[in-house]
Coordinates of C-alpha atoms in Angstrom, one line a residue:
X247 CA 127.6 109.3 78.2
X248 CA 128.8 107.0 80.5
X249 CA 128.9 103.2 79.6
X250 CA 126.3 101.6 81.3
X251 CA 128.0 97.9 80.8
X252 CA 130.7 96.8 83.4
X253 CA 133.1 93.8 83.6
X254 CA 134.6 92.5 86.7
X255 CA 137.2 89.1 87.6
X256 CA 135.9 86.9 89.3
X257 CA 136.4 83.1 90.1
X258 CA 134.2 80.5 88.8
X259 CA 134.8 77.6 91.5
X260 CA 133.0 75.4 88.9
X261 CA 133.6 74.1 85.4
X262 CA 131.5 75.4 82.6
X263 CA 130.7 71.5 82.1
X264 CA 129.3 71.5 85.8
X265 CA 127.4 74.5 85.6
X266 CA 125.1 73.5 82.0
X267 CA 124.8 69.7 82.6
X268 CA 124.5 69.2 86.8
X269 CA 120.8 67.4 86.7
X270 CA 119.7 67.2 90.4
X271 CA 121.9 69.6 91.8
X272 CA 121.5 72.8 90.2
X273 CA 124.8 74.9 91.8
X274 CA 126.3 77.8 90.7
X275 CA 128.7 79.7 92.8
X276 CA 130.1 83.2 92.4
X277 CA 132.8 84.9 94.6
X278 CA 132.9 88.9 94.3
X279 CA 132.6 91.9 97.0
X280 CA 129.1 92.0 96.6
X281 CA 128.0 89.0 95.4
X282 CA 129.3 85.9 97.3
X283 CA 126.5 83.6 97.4
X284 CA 125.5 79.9 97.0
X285 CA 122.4 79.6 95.1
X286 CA 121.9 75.8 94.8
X287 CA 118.4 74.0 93.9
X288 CA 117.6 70.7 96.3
X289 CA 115.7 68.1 93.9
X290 CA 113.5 65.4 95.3
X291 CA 111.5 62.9 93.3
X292 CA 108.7 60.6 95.0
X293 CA 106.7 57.7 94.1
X294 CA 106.6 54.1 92.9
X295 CA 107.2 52.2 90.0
X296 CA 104.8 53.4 87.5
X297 CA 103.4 57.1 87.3
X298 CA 103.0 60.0 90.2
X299 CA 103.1 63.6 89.7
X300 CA 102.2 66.5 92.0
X301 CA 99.3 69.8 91.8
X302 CA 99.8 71.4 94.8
X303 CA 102.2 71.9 97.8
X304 CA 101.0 73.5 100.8
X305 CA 102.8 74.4 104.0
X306 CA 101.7 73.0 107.1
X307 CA 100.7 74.6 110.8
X308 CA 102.8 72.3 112.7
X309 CA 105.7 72.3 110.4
X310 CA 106.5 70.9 106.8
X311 CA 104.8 70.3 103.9
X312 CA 101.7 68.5 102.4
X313 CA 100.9 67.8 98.8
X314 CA 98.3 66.2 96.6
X315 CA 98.6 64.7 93.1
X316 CA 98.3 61.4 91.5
X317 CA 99.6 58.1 91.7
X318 CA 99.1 55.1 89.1
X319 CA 101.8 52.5 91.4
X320 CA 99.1 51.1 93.3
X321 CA 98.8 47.8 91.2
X322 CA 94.8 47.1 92.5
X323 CA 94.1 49.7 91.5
X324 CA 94.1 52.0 88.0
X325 CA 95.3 55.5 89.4
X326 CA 94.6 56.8 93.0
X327 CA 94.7 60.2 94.4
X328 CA 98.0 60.8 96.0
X329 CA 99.0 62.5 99.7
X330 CA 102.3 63.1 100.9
X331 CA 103.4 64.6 104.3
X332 CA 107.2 66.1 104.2
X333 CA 109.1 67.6 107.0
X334 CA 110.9 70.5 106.9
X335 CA 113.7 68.4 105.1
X336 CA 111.5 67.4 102.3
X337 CA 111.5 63.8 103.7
X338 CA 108.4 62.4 103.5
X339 CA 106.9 61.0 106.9
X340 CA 103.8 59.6 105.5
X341 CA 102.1 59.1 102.2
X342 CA 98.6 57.8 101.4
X343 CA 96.7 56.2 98.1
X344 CA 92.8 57.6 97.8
X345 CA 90.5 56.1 95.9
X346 CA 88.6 52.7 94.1
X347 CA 89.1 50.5 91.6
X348 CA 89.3 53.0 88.8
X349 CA 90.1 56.4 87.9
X350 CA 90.9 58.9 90.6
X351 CA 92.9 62.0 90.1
X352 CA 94.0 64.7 92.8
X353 CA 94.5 68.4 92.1
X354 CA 94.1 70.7 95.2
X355 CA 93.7 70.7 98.7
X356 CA 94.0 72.8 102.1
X357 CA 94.5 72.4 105.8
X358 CA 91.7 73.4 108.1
X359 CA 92.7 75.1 111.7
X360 CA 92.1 71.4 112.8
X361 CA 95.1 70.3 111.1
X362 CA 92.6 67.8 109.1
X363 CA 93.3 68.3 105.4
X364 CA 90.4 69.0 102.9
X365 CA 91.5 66.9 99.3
X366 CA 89.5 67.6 95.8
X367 CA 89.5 65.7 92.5
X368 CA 87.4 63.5 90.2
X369 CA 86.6 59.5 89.9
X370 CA 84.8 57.5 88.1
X371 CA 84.9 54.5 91.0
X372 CA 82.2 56.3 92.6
X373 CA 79.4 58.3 92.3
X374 CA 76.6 59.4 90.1
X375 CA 77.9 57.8 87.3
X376 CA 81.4 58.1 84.2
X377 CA 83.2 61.2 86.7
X378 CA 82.2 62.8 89.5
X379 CA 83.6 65.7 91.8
X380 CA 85.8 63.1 94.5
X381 CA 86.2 65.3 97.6
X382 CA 87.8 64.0 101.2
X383 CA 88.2 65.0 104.1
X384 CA 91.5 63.4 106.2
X385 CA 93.4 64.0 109.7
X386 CA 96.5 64.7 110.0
X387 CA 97.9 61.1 109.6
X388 CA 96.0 60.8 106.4
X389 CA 93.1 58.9 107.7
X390 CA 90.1 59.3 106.2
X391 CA 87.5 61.6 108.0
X392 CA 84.4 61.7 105.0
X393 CA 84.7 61.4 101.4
X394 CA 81.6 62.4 99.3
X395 CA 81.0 62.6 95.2
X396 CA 79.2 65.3 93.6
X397 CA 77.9 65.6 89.9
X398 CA 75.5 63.4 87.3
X399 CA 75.7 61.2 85.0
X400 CA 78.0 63.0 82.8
X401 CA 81.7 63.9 83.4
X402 CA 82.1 66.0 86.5
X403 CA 85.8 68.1 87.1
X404 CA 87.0 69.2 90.3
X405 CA 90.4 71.4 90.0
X406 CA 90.8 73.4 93.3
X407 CA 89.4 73.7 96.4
X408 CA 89.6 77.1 99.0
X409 CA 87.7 77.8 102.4
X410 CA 84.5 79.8 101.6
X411 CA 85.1 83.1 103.7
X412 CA 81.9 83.1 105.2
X413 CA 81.4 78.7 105.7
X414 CA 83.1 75.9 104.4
X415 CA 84.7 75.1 101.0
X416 CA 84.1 76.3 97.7
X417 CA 85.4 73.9 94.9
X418 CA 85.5 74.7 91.6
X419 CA 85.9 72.9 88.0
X420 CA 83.5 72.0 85.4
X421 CA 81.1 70.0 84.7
X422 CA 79.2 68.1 81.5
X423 CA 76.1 66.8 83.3
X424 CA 74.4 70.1 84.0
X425 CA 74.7 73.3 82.4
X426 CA 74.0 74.9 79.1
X427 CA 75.6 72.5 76.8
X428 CA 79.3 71.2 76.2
X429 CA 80.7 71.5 79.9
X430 CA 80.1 74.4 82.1
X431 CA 82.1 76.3 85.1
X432 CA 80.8 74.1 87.9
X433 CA 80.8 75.8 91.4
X434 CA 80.0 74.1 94.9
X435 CA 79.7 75.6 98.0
X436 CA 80.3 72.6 101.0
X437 CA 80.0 73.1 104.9
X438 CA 82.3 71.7 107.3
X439 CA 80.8 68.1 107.0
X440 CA 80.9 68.0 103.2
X441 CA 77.0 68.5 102.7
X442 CA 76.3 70.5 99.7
X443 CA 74.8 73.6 100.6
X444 CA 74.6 75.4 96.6
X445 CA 76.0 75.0 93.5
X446 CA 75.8 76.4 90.2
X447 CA 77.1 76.6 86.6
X448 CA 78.2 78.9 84.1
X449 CA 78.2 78.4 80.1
X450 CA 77.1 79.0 77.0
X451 CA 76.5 76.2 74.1
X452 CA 79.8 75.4 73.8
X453 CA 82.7 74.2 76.2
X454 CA 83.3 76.5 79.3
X455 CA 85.5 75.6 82.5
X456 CA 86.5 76.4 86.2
X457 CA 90.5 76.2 87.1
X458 CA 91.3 77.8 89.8
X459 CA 89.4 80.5 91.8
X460 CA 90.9 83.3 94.7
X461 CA 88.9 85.6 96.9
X462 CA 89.2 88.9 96.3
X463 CA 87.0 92.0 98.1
X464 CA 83.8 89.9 99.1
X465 CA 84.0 88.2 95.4
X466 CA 85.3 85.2 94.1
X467 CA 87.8 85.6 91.0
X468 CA 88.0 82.3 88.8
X469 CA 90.5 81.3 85.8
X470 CA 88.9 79.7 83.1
X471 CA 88.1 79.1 79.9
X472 CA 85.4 80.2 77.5
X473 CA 84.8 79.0 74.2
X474 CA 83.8 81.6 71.3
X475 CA 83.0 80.5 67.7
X476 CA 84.7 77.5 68.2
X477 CA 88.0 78.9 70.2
X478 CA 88.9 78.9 73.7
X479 CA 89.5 82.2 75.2
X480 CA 90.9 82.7 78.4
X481 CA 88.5 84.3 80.9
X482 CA 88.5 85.9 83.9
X483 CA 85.3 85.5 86.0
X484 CA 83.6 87.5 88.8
X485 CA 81.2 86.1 90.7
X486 CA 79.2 86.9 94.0
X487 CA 79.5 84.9 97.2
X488 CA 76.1 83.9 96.6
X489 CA 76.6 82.7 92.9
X490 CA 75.7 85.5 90.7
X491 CA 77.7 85.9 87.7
X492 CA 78.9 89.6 88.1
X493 CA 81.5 90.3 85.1
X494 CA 83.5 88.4 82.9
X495 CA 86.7 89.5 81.4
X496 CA 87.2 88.0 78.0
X497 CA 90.9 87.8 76.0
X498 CA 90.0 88.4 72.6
X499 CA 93.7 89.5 71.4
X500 CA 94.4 86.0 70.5
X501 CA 92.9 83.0 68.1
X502 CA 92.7 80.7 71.4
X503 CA 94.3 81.1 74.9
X504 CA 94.1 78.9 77.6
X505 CA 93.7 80.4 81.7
X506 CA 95.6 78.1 84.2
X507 CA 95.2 79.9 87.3
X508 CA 94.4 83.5 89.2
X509 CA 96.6 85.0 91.9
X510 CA 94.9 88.2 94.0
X511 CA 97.8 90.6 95.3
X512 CA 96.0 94.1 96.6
X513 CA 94.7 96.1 94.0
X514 CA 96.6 93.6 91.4
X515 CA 94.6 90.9 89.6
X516 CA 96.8 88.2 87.6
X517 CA 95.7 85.7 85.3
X518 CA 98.0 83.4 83.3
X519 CA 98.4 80.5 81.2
X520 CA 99.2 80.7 77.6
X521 CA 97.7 81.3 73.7
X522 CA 98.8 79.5 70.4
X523 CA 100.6 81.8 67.8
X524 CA 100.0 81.3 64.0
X525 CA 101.8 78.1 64.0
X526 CA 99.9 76.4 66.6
X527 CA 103.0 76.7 69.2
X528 CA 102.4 77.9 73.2
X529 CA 103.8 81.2 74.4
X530 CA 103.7 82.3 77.7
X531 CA 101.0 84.8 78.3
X532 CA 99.9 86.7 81.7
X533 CA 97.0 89.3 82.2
X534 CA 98.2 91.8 84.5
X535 CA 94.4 93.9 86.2
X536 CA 95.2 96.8 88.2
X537 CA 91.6 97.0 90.1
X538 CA 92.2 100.5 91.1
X539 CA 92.3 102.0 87.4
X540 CA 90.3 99.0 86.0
X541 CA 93.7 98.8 83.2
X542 CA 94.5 95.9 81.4
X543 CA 98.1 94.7 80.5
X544 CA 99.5 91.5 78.7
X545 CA 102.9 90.1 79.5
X546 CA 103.6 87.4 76.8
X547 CA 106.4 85.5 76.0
X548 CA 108.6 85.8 72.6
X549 CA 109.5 82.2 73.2
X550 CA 107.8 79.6 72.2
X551 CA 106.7 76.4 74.6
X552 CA 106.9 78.7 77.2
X553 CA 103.6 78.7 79.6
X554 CA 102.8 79.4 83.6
X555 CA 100.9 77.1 85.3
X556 CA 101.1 78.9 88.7
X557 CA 102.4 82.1 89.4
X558 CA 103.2 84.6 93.0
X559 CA 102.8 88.1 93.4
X560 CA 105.0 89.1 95.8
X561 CA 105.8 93.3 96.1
X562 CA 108.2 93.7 93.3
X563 CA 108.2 90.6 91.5
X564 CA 105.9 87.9 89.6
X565 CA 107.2 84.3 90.3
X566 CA 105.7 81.8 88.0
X567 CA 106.3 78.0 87.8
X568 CA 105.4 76.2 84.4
X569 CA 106.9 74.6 81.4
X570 CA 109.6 75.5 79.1
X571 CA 110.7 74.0 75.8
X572 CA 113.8 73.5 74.1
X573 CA 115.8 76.0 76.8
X574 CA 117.0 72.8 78.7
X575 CA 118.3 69.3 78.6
X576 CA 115.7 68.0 76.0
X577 CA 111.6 67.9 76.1
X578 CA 109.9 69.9 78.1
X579 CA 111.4 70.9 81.7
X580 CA 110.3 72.7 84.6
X581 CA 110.9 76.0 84.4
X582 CA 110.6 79.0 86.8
X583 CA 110.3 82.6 85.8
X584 CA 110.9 85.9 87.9
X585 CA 109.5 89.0 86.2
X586 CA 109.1 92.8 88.0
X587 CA 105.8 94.4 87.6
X588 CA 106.1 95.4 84.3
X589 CA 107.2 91.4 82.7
X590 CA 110.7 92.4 82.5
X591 CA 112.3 88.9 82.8
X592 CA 114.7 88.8 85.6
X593 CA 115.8 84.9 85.6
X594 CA 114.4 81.6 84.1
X595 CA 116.2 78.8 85.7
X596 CA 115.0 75.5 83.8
X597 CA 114.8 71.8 85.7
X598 CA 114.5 68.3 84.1
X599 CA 116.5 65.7 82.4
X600 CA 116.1 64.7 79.1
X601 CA 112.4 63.5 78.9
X602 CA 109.6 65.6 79.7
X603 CA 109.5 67.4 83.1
X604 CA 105.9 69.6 84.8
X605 CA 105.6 72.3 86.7
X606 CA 102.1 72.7 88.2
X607 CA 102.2 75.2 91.7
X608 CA 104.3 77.0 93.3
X609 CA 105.2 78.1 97.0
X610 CA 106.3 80.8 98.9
X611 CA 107.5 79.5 102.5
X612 CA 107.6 81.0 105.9
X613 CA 111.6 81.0 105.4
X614 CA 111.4 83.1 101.8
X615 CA 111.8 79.6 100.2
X616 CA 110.8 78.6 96.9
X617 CA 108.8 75.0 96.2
X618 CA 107.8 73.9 92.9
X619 CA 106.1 70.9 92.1
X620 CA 104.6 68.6 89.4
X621 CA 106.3 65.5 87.1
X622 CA 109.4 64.0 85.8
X623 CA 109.4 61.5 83.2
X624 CA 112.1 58.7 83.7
X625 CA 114.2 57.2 81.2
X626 CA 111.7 54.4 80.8
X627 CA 108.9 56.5 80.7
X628 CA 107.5 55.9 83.8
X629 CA 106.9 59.1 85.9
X630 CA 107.5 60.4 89.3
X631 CA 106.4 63.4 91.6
X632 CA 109.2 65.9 91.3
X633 CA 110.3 68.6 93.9
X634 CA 112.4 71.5 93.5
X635 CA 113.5 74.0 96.6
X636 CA 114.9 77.5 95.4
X637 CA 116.5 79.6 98.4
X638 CA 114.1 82.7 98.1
X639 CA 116.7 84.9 99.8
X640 CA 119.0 84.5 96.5
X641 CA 116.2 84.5 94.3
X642 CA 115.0 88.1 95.9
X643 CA 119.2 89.7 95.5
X644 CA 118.1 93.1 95.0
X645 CA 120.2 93.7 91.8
X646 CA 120.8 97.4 91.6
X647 CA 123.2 97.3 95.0
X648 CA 126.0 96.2 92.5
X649 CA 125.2 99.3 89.8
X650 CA 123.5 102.3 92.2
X651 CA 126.3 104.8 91.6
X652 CA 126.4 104.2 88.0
X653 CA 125.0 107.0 85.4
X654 CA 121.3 105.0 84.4
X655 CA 120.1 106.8 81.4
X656 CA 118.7 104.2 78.3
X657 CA 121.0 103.6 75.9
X658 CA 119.5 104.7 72.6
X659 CA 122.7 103.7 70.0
X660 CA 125.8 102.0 70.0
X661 CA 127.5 102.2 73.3
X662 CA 131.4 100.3 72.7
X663 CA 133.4 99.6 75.5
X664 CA 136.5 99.6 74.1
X665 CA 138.8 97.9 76.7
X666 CA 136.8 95.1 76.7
X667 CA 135.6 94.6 73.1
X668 CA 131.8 95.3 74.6
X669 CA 128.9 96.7 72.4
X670 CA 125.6 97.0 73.9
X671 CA 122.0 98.5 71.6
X672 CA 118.9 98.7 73.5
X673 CA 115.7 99.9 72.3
X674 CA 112.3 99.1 73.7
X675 CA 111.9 96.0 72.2
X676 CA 115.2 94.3 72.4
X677 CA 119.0 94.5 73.6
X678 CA 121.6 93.3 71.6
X679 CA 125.1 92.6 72.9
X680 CA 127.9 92.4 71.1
X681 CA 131.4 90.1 72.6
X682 CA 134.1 90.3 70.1
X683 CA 138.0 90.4 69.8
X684 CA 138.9 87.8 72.4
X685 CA 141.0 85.4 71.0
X686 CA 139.4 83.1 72.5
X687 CA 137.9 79.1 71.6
X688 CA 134.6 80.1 72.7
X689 CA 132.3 82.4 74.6
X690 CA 129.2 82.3 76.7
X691 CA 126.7 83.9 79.1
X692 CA 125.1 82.9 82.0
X693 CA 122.9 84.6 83.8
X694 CA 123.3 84.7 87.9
X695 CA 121.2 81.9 88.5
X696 CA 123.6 79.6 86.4
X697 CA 121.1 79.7 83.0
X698 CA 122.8 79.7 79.7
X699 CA 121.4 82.2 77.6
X700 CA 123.6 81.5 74.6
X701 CA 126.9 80.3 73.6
X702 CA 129.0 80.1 70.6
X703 CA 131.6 77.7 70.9
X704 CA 133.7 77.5 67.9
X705 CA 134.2 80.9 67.3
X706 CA 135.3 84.2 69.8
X707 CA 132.6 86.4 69.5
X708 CA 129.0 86.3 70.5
X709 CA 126.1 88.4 69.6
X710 CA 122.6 88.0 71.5
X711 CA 119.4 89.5 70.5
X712 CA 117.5 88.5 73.1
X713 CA 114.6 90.7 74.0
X714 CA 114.7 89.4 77.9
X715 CA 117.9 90.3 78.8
X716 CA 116.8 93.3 81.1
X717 CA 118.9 94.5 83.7
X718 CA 120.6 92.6 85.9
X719 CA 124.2 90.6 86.3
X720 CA 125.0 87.8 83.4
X721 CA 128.4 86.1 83.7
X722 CA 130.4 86.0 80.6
X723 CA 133.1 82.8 80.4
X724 CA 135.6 83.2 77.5
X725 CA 136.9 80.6 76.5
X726 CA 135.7 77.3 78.0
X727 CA 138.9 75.2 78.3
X728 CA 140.3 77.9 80.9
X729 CA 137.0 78.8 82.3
X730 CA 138.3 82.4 82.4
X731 CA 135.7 84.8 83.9
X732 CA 134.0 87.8 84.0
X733 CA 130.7 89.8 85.3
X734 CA 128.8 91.8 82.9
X735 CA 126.3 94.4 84.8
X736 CA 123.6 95.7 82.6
X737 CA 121.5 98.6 84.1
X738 CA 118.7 100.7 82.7

């Protein structure tokens, strides 16, 4: 059988010091036949003194970006909802602070053909009373066109906000003024001047939720949350355009699981979060529907503190943006995940410092780009909106160019590569690689986006057992006072 492993030279222009500890500028360049590429992550941070952090990024009709989240710098006030407008450069041209005296939180908006923006979130500075649904309409400078406050006297969510595909806006979130008991998936249908036109809820006795919705074939899809004997289950919900509850899909594989968000890509249906294994800890978890043969398939993570906040379906690949634990600098840190089809993990390049570090949406631009957005925690605990571009042509590298003449039949047993002291296993669950016999001070592997999967660095051997390492290109440095090089290609 042919070896399916192969090593080339190459020159790391970096040090191995550069490559695992650069904070805000996340480089990692390669130079080989195929391969010579710059994948570098720009990092921008924005706020005040105090606390910001942002929920969605959108790109805009005349060029750049908006996004909404929360700021808590405005010192008259106790937390406002946040706007910024960025240009193509990620500068931001304008910002704006929305809201009262009190509580205000932003999670979602859109931009109308207008170039007006339509904002949704809760506060409890207005309204019927403790929170209420906050939603505004602004121009394109940010001024304010309408605001209005839905809900009672109870607490009243808003989490996202899409145009209703026959008028208006559809919002949903939850609610714990109306309902059944507990709270209960809220739904409201606006027109174009923010006047409620229905709106309805969904619930048993205990506490249900609304987080995200998507349309999807004349029916509205919705991430949430249902809870069962006590438990939260995540659950997909169908309903009509005019209300009616048509099908829910209910995880019951796990104790509790928790639905962040939906994304609709043709006759693919996925909803994601995350569920709590025997020891209480979050793992990555994603509900892959195929509508056309109505089949249902998990993609979970083996790592713990590991979840997906937003995700992309793109043709070949599933992009999600969420947070990881203990695979960075320290706490939690942003963390973005490419997957095929099937969950096969592709990369999983982490961003942060030391503190704690949110992702909460993601972006595809116009130019292939990747955006990712949510919060970073500063050394004195304050926190601040945090930005991170990824240049989507690098993150797209079809792989297989580098491997397509090679014999691709599974490896079932031992496969040593002799000339360089390789072994590689693979089963279905797991690969296990094998570096040995290098007489070297340490060894460790990288995979192309810079991430270090593991190292060893007292000793010249290293064995991984790491059920994501699927095929693809990992870089192997032995030896990290010389930096010596090479490329390991792993295909199935």
């Amino acid at each position: 059988m042919k070896s399916l492993v192969q090593l080339y030279l190459f020159e790391i222009r970096y040090s191995l010091l550069d490559i695992r500890y650069s904070l805000f500028l996340f480089s990692f360049f390669v130079s080989h036949s195929s391969f010579a590429q710059e994948d570098t992550a720009i990092v921008r941070t924005y706020g005040g003194p105090y606390y910001e952090e942002g929920r969605q990024i959108i790109e805009c009709a005349a060029g750049g970006y908006a996004i909404i989240g929360t700021t808590g710098s405005d010192q008259q006030n106790n937390t406002n909802i946040y706007l910024l407008r960025l240009d193509e450069e990620l500068n931001c041209t304008w910002s704006k602070s929305l809201g009262g005296p009190e509580v205000e939180w932003g999670y979602s908006l859109l931009e109308d053909a207008d170039g007006n923006f339509l904002l949704c979130g809760y506060t409890n500075s207005y309204g019927a009373g403790a929170y209420d649904v906050l939603v505004y309409k602004v121009d394109a400078e940010g001024e304010v066109i309408w605001q209005q406050t839905f809900g009672g006297t109870d607490w009243d969510f808003a989490y996202k906000i899409i145009a209703h595909p026959e008028e208006g806006y559809l919002i949903c979130g939850k609610t714990y003024s109306m309902g059944n008991g507990g709270s209960d998936g809220y739904l409201l249908h606006l027109d174009d001047e923010g006047e409620l036109i229905s709106e309805w809820t969904y619930g048993g006795e205990g506490d249900d939720e609304f987080v995200d919705v998507e349309v999807e074939q004349n029916q509205f899809v919705i991430a949430g949350n249902k809870e069962i004997e006590g438990n939260s289950k995540m659950t997909l919900f169908s309903v009509s355009l005019t209300g009616m509850l048509v099908n829910e899909n209910i995880c019951l594989t796990y104790s509790n699981s928790y639905g962040n968000g939906v994304e609709v890509n043709e006759s693919l249906i996925l909803f994601f979060g995350y569920y709590l294994n025997d020891d209480g800890l979050e793992q990555f978890l994603i509900r892959k529907i195929n509508t056309e043969t109505n089949t249902i398939s998990d993609i979970q993570e083996a790592v713990t503190g590991n979840f997906a906040t937003n995700d992309l379906v793109l043709t070949n690949h599933i992009i999600t943006v969420g947070d990881g634990d203990g695979s960075g600098f320290g706490g939690t840190e942003m963390m973005l995940q490419e997957r095929d089809l099937n969950g096969f993990w592709i990369v999983g390049p982490t961003f942060g410092d030391i503190n704690d570090d949110h992702g909460y949406d993601i972006l595809l631009t116009i130019a292939s780009d990747i955006l990712m957005v949510g919060s970073s925690e500063m050394a004195n605990l304050t926190s601040q909106l945090y930005l991170v571009k990824w240049p989507g042509n690098e993150l797209f590298q079809e792989y297989s160019i580098a491997y397509e003449a090679m014999d691709c039949q599974p490896i079932t047993s031992l496969e040593p590569n002799l000339a360089e002291s390789v072994v590689i296993a693979r089963t279905s669950e797991a690969t296990t690689v094998y570096f040995g016999d290098f007489n070297s001070h340490g060894v460790a592997l990288f995979d192309m986006r810079g991430s270090l999967i593991q190292k060893s660095q007292v000793t010249s051997s290293l064995q991984i057992q790491h059920g994501l390492l699927s095929s693809g290109i990992y870089i192997l440095v032995i030896d990290n006072k010389t930096a010596t090089s090479k490329k390991l290609i792993i295909a199935e």
